[in-house]
PDB file of C-alpha atoms in Angstrom:
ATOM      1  CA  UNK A   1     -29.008  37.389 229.601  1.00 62.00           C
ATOM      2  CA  UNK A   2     -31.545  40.265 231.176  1.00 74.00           C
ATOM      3  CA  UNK A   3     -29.283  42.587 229.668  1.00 87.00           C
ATOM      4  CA  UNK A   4     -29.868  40.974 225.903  1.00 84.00           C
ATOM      5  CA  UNK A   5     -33.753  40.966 226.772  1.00 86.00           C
ATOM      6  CA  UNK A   6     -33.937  44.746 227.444  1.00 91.00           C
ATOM      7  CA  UNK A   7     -31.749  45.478 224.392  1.00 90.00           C
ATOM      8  CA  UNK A   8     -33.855  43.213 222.268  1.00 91.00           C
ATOM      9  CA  UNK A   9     -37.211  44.726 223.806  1.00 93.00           C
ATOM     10  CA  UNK A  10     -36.293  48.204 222.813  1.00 95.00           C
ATOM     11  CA  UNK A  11     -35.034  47.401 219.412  1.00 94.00           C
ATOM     12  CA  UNK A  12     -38.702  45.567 218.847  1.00 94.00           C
ATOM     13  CA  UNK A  13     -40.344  48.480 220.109  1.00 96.00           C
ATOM     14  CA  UNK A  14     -38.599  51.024 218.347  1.00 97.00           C
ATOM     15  CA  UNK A  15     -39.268  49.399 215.057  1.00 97.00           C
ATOM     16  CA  UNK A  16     -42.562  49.352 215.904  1.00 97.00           C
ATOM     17  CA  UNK A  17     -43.211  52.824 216.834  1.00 97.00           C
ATOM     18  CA  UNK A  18     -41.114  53.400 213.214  1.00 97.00           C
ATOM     19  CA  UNK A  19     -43.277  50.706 211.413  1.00 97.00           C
ATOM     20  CA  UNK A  20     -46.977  52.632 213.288  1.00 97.00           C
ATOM     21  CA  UNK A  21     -45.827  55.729 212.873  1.00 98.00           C
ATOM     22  CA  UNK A  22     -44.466  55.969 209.359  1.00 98.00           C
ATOM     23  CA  UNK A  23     -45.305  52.292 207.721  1.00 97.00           C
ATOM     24  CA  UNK A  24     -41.504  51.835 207.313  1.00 97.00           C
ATOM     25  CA  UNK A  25     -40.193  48.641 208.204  1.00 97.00           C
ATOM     26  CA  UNK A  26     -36.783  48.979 210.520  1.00 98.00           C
ATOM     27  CA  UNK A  27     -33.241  46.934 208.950  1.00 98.00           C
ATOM     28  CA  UNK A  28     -31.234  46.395 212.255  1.00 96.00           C
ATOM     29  CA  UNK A  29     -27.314  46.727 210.771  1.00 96.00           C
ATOM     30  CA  UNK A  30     -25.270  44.686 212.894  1.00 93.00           C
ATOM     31  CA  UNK A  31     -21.644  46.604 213.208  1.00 91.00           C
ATOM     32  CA  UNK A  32     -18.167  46.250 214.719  1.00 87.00           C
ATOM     33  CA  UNK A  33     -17.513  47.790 217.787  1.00 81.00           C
ATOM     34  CA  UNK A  34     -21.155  48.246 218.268  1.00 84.00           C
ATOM     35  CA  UNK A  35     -23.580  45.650 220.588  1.00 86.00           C
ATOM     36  CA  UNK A  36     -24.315  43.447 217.935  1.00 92.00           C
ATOM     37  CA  UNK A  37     -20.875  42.368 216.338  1.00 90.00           C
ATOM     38  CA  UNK A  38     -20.753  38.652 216.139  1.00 94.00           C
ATOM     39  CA  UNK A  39     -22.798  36.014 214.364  1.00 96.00           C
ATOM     40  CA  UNK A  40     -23.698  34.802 217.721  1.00 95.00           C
ATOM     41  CA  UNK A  41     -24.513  38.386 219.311  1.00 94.00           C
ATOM     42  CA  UNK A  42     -27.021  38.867 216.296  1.00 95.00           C
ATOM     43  CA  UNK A  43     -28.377  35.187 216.703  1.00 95.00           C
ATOM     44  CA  UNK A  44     -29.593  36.238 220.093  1.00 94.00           C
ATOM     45  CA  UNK A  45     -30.947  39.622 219.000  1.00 94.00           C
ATOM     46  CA  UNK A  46     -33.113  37.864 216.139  1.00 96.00           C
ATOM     47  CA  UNK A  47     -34.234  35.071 217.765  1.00 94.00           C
ATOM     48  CA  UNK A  48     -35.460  37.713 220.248  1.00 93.00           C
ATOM     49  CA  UNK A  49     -37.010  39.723 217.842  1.00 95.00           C
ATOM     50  CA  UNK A  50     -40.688  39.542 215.805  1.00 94.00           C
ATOM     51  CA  UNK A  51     -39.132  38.960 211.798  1.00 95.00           C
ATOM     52  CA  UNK A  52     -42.492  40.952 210.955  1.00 94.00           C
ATOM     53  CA  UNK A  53     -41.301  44.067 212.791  1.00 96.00           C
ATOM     54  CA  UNK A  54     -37.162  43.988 212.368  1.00 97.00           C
ATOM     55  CA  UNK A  55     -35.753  43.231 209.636  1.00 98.00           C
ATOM     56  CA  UNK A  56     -31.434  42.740 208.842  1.00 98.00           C
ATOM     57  CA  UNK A  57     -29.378  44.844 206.958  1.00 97.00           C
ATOM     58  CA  UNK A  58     -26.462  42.528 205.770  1.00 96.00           C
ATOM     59  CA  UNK A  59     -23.158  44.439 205.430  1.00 96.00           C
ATOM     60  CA  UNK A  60     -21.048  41.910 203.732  1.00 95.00           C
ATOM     61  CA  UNK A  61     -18.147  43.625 205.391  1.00 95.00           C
ATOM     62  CA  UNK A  62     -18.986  44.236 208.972  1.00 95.00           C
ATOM     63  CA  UNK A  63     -20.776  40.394 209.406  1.00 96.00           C
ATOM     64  CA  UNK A  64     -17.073  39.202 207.934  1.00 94.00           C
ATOM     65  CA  UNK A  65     -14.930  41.181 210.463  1.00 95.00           C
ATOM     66  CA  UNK A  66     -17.176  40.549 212.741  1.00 94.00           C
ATOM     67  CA  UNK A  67     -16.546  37.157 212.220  1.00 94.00           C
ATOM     68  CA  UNK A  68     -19.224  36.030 209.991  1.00 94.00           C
ATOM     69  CA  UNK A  69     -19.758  34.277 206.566  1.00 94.00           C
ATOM     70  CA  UNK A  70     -22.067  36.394 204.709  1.00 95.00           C
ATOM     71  CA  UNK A  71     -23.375  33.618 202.527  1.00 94.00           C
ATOM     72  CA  UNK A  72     -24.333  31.815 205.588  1.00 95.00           C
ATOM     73  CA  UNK A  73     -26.028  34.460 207.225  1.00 96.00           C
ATOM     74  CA  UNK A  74     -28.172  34.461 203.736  1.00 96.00           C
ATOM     75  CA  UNK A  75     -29.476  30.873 204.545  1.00 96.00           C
ATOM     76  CA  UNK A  76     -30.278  31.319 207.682  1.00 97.00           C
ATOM     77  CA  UNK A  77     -31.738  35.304 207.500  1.00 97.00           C
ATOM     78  CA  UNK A  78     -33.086  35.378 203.959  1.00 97.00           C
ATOM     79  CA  UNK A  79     -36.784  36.232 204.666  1.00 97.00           C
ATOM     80  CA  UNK A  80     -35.165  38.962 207.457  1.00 98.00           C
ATOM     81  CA  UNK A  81     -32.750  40.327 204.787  1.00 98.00           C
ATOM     82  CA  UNK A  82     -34.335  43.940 204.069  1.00 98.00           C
ATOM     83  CA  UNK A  83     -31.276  46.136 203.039  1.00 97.00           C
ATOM     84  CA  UNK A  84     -28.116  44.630 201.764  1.00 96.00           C
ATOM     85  CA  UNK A  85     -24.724  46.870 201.663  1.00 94.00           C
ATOM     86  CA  UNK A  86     -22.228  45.198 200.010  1.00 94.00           C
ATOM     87  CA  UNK A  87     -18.811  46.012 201.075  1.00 94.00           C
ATOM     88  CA  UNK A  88     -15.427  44.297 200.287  1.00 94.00           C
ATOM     89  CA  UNK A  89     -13.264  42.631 203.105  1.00 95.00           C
ATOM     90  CA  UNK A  90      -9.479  42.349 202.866  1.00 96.00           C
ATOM     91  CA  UNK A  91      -9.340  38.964 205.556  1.00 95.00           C
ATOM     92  CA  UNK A  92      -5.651  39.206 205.127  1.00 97.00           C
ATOM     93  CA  UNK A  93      -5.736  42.856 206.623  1.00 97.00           C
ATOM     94  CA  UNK A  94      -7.931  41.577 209.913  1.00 96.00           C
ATOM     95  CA  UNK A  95      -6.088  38.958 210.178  1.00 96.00           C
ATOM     96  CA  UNK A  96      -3.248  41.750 211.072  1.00 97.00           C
ATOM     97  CA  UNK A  97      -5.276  43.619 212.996  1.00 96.00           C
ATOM     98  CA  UNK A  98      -6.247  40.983 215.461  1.00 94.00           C
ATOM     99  CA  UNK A  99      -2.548  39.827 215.476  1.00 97.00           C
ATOM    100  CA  UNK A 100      -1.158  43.686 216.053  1.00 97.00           C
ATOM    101  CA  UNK A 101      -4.000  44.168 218.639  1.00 95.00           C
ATOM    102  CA  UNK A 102      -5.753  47.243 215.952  1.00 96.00           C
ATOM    103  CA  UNK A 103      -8.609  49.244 217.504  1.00 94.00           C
ATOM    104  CA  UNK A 104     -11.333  49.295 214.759  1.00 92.00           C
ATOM    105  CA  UNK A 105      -9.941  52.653 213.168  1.00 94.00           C
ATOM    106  CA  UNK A 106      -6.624  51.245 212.617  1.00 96.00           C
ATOM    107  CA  UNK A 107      -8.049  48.246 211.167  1.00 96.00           C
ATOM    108  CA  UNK A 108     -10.044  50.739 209.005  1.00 95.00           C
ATOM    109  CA  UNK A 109      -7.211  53.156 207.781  1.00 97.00           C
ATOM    110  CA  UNK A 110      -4.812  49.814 206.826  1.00 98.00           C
ATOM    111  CA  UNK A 111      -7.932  48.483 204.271  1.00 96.00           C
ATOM    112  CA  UNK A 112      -9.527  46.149 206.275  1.00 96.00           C
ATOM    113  CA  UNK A 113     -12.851  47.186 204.456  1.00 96.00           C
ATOM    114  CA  UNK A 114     -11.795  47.519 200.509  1.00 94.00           C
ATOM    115  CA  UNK A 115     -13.130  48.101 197.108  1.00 91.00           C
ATOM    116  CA  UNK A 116     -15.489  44.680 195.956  1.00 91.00           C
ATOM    117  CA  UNK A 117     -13.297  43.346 193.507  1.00 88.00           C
ATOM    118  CA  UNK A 118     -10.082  42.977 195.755  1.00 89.00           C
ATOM    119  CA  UNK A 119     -12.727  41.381 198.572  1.00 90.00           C
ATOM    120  CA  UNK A 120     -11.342  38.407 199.734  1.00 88.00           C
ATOM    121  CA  UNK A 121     -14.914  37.290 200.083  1.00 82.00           C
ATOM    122  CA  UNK A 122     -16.465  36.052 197.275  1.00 77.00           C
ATOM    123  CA  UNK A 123     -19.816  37.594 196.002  1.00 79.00           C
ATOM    124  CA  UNK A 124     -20.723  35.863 193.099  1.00 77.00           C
ATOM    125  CA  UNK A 125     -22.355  32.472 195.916  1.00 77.00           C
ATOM    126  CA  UNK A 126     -23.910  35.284 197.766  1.00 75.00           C
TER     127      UNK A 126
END
């Protein structure tokens, strides 16, 4: 857990230094393939985070590979919500690429990430 303590240290102090420095407020965008992936990986970074100084950029597409509901992550994050990017999921195509074993690329260049209106997720709840 030490290691998710430093990480979330320097993220809050970053922002910071962004938020002193140039009164912008900092969106942390949680991605696949990067440290923060999962629902539960970004629990931990915002519960060990100040929601004054970071903020969330939801990408409807990377929180649903990732294995998140983006509506839920709504409920629980609104007030941290700062930046939304909506992007369409195909869950059929992940569903492949965790079954073939795709790197992220792969997953990527079959359509995992696709236009909104063939998004298996639904975006008129969110």
């Amino acid at each position: 857990m030490l290691q998710w303590e430093i990480a979330a240290h320097a993220v809050n102090q970053i922002a910071l230094m962004v938020l002193n420095e140039t009164g912008l407020r900092t969106a942390f965008h949680p991605h696949c393939g990067g440290f923060v992936e999962t629902p539960e990986e970004l629990a931990v970074l915002m519960e060990a985070t100040h929601p004054r100084i970071l903020g969330l950029c939801l990408d409807t597409g990377q929180y649903a590979y990732g294995g998140g509901d983006p509506l839920q992550l709504v409920r629980r994050y609104a007030d941290r919500i700062w930046h939304v990017h909506l992007k369409g999921y195909d869950s059929d195509v992940a569903s492949a690429a965790r079954f073939e074993g795709w790197d992220y690329q792969e997953a990527i260049s079959h359509g995992v990430f696709c236009d909104l209106e063939r998004s298996t997720f639904g975006f008129r709840e969110l």
